[in-house]
CSV table of N, CA and C in Angstrom, one decimal:
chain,number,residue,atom,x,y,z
A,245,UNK,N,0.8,-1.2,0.0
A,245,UNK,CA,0.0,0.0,0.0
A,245,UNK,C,0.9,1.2,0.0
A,246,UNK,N,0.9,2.4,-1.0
A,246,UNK,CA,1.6,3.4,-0.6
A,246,UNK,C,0.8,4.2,0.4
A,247,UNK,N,1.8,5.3,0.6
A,247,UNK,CA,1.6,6.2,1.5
A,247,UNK,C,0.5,7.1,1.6
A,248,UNK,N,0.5,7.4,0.2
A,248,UNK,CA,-0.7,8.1,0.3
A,248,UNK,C,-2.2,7.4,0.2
A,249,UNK,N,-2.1,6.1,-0.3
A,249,UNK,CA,-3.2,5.2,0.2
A,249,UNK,C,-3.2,5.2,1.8
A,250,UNK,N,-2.3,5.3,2.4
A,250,UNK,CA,-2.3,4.8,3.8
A,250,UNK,C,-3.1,6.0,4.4
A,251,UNK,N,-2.3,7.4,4.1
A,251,UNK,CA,-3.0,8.2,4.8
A,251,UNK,C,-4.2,8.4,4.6
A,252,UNK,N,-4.8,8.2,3.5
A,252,UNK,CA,-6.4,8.8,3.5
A,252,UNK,C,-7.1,7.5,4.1
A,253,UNK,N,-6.9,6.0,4.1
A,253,UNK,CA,-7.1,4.9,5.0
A,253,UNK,C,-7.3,5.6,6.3
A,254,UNK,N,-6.2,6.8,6.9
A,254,UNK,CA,-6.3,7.1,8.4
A,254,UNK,C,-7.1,8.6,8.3
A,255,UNK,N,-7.4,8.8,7.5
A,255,UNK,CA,-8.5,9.6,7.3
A,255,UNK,C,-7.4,11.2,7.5
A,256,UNK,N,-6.2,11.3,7.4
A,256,UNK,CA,-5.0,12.1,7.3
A,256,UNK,C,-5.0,13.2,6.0
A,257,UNK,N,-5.3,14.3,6.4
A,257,UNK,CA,-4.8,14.9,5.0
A,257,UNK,C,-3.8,16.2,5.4
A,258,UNK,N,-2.8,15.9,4.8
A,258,UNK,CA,-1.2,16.9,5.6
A,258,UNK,C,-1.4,18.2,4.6
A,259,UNK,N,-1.2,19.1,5.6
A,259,UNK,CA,-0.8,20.6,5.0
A,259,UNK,C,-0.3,21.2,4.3
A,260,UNK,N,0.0,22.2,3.3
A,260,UNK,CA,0.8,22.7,2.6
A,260,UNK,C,2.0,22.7,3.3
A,261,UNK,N,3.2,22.4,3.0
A,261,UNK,CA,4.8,22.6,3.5
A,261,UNK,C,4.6,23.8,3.7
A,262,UNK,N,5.1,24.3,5.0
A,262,UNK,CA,5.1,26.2,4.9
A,262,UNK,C,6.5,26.8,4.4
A,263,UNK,N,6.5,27.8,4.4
A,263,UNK,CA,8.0,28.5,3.9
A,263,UNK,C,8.8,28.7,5.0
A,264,UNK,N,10.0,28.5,5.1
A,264,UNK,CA,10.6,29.2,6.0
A,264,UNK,C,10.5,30.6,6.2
A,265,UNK,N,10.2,31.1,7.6
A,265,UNK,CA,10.4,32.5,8.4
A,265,UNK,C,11.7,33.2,8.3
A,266,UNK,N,12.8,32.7,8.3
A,266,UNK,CA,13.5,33.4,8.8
A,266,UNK,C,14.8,32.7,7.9
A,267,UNK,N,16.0,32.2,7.7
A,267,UNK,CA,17.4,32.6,7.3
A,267,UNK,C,17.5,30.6,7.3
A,268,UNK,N,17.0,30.0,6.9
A,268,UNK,CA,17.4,28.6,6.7
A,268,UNK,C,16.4,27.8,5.7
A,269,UNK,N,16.8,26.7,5.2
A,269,UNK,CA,16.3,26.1,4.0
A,269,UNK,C,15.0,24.9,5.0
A,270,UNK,N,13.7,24.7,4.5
A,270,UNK,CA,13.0,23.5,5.3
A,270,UNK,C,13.1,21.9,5.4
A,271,UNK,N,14.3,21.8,4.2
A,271,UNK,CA,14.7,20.7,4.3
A,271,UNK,C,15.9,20.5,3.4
A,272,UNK,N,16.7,19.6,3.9
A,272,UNK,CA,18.2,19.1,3.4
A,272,UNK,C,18.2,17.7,3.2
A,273,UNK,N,19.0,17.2,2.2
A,273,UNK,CA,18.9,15.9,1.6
A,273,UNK,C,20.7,16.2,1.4
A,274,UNK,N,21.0,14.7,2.4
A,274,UNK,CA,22.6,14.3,2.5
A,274,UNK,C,22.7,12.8,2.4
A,275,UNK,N,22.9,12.4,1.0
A,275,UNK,CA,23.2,10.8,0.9
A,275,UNK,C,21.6,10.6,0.8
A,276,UNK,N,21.5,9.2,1.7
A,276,UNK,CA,20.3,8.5,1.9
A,276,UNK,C,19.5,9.6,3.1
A,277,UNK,N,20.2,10.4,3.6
A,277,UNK,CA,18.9,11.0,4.7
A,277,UNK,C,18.7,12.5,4.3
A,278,UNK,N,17.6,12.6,5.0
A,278,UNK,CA,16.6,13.9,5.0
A,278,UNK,C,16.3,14.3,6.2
A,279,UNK,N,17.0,15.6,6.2
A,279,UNK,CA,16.8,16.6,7.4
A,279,UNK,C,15.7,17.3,7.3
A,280,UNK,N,15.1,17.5,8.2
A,280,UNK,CA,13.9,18.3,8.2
A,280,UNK,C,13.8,19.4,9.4
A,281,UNK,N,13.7,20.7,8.8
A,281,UNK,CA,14.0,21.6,10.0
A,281,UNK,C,12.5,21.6,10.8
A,282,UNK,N,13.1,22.2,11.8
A,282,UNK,CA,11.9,22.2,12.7
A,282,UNK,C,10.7,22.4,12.7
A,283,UNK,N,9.6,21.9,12.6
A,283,UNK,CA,8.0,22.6,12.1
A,283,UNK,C,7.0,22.4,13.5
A,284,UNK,N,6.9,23.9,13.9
A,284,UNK,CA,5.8,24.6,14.7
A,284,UNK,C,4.7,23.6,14.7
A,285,UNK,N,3.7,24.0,16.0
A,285,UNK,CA,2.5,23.5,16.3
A,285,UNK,C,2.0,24.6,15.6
A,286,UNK,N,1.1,24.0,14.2
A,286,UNK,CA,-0.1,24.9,13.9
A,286,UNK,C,-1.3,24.0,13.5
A,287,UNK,N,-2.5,24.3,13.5
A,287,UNK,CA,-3.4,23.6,13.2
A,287,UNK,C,-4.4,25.0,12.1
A,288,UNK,N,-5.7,24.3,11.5
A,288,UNK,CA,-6.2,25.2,10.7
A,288,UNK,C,-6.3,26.5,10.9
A,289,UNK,N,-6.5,26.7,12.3
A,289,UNK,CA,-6.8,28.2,12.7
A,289,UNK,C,-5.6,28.9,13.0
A,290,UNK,N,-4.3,28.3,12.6
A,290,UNK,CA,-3.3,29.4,13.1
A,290,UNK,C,-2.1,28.9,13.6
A,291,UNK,N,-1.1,29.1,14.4
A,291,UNK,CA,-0.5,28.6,15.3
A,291,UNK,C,-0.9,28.2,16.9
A,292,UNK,N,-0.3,27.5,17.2
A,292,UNK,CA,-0.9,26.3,18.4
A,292,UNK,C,0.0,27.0,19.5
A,293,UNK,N,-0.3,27.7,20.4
A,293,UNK,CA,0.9,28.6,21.7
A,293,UNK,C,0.0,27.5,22.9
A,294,UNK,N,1.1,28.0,23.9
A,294,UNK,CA,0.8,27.7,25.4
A,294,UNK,C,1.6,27.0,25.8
A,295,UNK,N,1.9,27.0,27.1
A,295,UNK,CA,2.9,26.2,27.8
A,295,UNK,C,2.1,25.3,28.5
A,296,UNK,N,3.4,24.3,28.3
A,296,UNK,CA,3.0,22.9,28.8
A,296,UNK,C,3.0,22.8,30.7
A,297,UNK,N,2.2,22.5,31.5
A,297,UNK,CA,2.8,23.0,32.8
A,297,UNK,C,1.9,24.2,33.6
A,298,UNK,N,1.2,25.0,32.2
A,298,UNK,CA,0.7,25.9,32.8
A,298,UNK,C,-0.7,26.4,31.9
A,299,UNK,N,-0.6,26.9,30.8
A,299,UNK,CA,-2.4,27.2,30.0
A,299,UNK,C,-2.8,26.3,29.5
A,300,UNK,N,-1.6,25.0,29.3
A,300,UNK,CA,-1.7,24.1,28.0
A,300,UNK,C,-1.5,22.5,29.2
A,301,UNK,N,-2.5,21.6,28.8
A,301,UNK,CA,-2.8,20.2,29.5
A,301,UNK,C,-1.9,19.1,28.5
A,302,UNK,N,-1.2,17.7,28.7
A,302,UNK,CA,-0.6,16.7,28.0
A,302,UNK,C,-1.5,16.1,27.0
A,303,UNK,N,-3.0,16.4,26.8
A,303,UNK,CA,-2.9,16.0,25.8
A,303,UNK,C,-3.4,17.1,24.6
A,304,UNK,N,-3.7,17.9,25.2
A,304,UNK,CA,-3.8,19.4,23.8
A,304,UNK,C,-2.2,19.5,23.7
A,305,UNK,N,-1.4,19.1,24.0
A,305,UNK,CA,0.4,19.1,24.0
A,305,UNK,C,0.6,18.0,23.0
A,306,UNK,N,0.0,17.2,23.3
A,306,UNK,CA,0.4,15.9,22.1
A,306,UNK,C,-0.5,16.3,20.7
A,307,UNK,N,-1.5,16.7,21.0
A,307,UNK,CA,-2.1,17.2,19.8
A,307,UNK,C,-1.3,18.1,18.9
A,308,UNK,N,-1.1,19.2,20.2
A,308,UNK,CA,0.2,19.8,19.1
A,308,UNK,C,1.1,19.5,18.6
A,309,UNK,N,1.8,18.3,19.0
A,309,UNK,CA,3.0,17.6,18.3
A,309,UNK,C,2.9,16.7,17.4
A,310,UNK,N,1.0,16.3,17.4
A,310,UNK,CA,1.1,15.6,16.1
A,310,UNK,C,0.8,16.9,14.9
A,311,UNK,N,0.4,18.0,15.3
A,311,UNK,CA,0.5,18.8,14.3
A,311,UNK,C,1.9,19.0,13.8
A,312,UNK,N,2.6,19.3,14.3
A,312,UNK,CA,4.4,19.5,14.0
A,312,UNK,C,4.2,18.0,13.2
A,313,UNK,N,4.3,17.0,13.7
A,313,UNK,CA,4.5,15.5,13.0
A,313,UNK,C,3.7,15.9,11.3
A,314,UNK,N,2.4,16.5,11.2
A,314,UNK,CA,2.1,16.3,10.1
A,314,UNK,C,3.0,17.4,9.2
A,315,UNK,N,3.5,18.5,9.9
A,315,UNK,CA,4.0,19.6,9.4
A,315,UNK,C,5.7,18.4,8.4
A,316,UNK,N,6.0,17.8,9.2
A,316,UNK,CA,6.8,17.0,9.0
A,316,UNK,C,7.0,16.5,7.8
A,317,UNK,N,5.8,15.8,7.5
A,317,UNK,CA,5.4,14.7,6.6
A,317,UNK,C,5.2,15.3,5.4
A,318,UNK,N,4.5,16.8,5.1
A,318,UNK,CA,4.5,17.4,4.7
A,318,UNK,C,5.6,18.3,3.8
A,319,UNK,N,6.5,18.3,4.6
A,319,UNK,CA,7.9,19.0,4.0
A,319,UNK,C,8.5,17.9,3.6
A,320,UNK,N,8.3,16.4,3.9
A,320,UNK,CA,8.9,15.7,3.3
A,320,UNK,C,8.4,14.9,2.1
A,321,UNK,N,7.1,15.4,1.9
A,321,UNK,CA,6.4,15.2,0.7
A,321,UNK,C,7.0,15.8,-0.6
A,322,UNK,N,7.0,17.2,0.0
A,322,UNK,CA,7.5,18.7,-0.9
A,322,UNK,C,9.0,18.3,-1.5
A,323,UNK,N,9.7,17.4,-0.4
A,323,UNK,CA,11.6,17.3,-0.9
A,323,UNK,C,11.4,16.3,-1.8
A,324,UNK,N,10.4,14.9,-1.6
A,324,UNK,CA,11.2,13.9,-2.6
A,324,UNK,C,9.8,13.4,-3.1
A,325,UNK,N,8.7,14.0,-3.4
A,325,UNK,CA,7.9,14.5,-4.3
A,325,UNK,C,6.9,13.1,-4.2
A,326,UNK,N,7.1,12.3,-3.1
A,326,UNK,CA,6.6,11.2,-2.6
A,326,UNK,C,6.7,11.0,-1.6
A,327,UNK,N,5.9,10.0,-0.5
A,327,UNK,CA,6.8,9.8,1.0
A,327,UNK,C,6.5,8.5,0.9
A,328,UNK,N,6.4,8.1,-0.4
A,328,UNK,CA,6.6,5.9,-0.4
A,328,UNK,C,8.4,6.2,-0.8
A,329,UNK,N,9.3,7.2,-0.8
A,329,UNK,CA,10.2,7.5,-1.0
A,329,UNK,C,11.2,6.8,0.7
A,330,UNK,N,10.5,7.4,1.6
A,330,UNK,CA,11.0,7.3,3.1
A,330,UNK,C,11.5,5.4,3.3
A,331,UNK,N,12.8,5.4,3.8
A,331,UNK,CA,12.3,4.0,4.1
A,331,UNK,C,12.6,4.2,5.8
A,332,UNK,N,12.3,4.8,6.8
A,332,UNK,CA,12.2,4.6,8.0
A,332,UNK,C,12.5,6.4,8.5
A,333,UNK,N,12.2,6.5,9.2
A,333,UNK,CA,11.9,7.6,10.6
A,333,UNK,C,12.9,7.1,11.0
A,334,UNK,N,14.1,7.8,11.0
A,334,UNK,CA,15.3,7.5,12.1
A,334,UNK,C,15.3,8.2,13.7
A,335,UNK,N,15.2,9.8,13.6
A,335,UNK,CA,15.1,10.6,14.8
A,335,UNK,C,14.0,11.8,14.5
A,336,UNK,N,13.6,11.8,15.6
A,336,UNK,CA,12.9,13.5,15.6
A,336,UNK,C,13.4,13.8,17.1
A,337,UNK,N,13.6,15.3,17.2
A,337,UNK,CA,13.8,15.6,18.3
A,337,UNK,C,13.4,17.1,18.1
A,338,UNK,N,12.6,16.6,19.5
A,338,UNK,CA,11.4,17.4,20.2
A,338,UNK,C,11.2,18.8,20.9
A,339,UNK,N,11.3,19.7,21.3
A,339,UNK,CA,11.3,20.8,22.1
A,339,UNK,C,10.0,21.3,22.5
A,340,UNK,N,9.6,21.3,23.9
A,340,UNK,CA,8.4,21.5,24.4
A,340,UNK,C,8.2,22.9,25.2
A,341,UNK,N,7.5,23.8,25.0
A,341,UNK,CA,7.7,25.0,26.0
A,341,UNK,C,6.9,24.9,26.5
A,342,UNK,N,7.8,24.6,27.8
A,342,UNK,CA,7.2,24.1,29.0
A,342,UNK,C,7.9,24.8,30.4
A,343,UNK,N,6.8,24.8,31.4
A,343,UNK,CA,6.9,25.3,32.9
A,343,UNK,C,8.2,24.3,33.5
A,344,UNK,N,9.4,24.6,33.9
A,344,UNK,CA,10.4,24.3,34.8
A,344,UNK,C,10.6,22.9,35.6
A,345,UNK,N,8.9,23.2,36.2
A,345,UNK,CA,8.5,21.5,37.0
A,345,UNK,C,7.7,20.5,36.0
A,346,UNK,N,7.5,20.7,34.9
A,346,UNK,CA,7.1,19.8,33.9
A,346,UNK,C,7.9,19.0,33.6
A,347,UNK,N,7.2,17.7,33.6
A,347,UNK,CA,8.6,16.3,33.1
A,347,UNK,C,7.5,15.8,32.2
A,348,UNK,N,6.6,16.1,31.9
A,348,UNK,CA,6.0,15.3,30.6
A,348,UNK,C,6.2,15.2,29.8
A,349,UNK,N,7.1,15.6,29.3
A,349,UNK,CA,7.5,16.0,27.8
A,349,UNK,C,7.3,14.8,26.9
A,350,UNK,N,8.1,13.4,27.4
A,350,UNK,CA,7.8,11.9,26.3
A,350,UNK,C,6.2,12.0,26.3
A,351,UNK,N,4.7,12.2,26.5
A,351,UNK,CA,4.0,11.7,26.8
A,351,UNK,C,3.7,12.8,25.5
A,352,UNK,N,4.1,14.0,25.7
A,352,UNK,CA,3.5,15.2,24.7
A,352,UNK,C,4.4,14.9,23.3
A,353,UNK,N,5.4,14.6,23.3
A,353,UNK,CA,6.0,14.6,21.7
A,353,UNK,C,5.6,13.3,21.6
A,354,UNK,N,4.5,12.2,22.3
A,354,UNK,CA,4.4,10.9,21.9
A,354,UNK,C,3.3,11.2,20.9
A,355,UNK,N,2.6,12.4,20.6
A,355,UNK,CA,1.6,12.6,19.7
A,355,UNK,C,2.1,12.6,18.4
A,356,UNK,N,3.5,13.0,18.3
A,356,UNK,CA,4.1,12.9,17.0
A,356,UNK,C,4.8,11.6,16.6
A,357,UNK,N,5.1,11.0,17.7
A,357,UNK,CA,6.0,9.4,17.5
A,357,UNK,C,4.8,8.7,17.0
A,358,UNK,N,3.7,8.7,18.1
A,358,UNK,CA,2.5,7.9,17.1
A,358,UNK,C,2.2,8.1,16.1
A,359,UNK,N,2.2,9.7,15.5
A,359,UNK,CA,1.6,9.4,14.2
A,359,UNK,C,2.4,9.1,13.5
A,360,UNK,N,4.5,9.3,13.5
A,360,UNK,CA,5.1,8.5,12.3
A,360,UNK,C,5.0,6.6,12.4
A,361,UNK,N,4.4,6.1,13.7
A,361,UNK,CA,4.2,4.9,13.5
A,361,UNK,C,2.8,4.7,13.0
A,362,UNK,N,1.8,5.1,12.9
A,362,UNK,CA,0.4,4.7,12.4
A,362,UNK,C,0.8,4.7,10.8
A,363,UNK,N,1.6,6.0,10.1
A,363,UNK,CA,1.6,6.3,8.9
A,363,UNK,C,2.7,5.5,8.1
A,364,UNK,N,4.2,5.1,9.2
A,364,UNK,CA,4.9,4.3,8.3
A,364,UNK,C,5.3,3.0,8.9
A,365,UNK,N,4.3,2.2,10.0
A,365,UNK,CA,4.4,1.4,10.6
A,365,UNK,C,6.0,0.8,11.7
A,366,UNK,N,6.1,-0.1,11.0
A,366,UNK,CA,7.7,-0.5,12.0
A,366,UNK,C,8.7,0.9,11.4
A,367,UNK,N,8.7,0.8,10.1
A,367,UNK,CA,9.7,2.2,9.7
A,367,UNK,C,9.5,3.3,10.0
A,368,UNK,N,8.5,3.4,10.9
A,368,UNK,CA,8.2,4.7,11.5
A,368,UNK,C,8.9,4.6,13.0
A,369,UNK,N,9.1,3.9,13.6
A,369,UNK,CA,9.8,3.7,15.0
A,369,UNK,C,11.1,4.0,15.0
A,370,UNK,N,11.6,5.0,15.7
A,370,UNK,CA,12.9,6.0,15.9
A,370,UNK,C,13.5,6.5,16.6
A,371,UNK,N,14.5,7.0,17.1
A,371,UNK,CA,15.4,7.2,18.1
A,371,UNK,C,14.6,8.7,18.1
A,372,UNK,N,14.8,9.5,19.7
A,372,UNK,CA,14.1,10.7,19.8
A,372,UNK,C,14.9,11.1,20.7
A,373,UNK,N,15.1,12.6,21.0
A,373,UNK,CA,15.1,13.6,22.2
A,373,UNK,C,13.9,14.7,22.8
A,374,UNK,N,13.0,14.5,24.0
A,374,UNK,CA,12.3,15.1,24.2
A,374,UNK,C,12.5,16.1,25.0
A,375,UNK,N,12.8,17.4,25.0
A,375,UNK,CA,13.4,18.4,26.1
A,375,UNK,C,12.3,19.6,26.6
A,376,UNK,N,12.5,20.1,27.0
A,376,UNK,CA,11.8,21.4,27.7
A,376,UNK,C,12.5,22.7,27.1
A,377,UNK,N,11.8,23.5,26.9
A,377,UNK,CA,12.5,24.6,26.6
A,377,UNK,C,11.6,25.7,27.4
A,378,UNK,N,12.2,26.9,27.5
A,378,UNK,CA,11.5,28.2,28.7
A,378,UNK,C,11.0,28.6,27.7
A,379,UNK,N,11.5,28.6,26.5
A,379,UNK,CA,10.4,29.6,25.6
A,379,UNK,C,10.4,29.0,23.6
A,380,UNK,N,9.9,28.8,23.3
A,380,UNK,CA,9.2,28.4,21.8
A,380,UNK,C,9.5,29.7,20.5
A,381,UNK,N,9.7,29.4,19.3
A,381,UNK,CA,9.2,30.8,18.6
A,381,UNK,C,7.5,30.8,18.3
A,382,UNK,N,7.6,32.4,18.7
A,382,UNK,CA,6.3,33.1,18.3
A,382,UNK,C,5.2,32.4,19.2
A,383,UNK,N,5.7,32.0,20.3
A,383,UNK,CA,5.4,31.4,21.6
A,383,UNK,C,4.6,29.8,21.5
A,384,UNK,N,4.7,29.6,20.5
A,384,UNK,CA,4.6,27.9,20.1
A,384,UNK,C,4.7,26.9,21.3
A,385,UNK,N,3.8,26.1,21.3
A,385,UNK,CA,3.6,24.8,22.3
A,385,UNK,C,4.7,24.0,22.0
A,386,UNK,N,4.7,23.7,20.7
A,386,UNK,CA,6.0,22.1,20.6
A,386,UNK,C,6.7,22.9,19.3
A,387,UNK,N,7.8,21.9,19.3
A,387,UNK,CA,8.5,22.0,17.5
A,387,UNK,C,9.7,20.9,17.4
A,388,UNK,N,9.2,19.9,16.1
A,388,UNK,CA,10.2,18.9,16.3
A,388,UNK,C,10.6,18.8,15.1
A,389,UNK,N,11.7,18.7,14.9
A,389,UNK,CA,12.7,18.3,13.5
A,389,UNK,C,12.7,16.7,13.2
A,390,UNK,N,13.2,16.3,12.1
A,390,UNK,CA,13.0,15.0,11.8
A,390,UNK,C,14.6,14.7,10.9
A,391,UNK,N,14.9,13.9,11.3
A,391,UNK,CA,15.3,12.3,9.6
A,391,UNK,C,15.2,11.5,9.5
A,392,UNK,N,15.0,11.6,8.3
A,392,UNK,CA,14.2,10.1,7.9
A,392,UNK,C,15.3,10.0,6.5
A,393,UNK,N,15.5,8.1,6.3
A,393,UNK,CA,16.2,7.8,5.8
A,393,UNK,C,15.1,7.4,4.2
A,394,UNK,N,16.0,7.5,3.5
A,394,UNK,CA,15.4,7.8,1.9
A,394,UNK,C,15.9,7.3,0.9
A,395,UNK,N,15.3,6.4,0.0
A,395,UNK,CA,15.7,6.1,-1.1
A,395,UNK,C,15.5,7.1,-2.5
């Protein structure tokens, strides 16, 4: 089944790739892997803000991180003009802006681990960092980068 059979199967429909803001390219292709710069919590209405810890609960947090996840998939659509191209999700790593005494962080970027495993099964399963950060751009809930390895 390709990918894009899979996603509309999960009833999934990924975003336009956005542009970069500011002074860096949204994605890099070295050998077999694909970098993917960081992509924001946004959903239809906008961008996704709040801190985790404090306005924002673990699972509107994971929500946001599967938005980043789709943002993901998305930019990686845009690089290699297919994502039956991907053969595995190697790393994403995570950044959560979050309150000081917050330790949930695996539970909130697991919104994004899940969805690269619903969409590319075992090859979706990957090494991660999930951290805390005091402050987000443009005050953003999550933002996680990706590579994924590519034929």
């Amino acid at each position: 089944m390709s990918i894009d059979a899979r996603l509309k199967e999960l009833n999934i429909t990924l975003p336009e790739a956005l542009a970069p803001v500011a002074n860096y390219v949204p994605y890099q292709q070295s050998g077999n892997l694909l970098f993917i710069s960081g992509q924001i919590s946004a959903g239809a209405d906008g961008l996704i803000c709040g801190k985790l810890g404090d306005d924002m609960d673990v699972a509107a947090g994971a929500e946001a991180a599967r938005r980043c996840g789709l943002g993901l998939l998305a930019q990686a659509r845009a690089a290699l003009g297919s994502l039956d191209r991907v053969k595995r999700v190697v790393k994403l790593g995570a950044f959560v802006n979050s309150t000081p005494d917050f330790g949930d962080q695996p539970e909130v970027v697991n919104g994004c681990s899940d969805l690269m495993v619903e969409v590319f099964g075992e090859a979706g399963r990957h090494a991660r960092a999930a951290v805390s950060a005091p402050a987000l751009p443009r005050g953003v809930a999550v933002e996680i980068e990706a590579i994924f390895e590519v034929s």
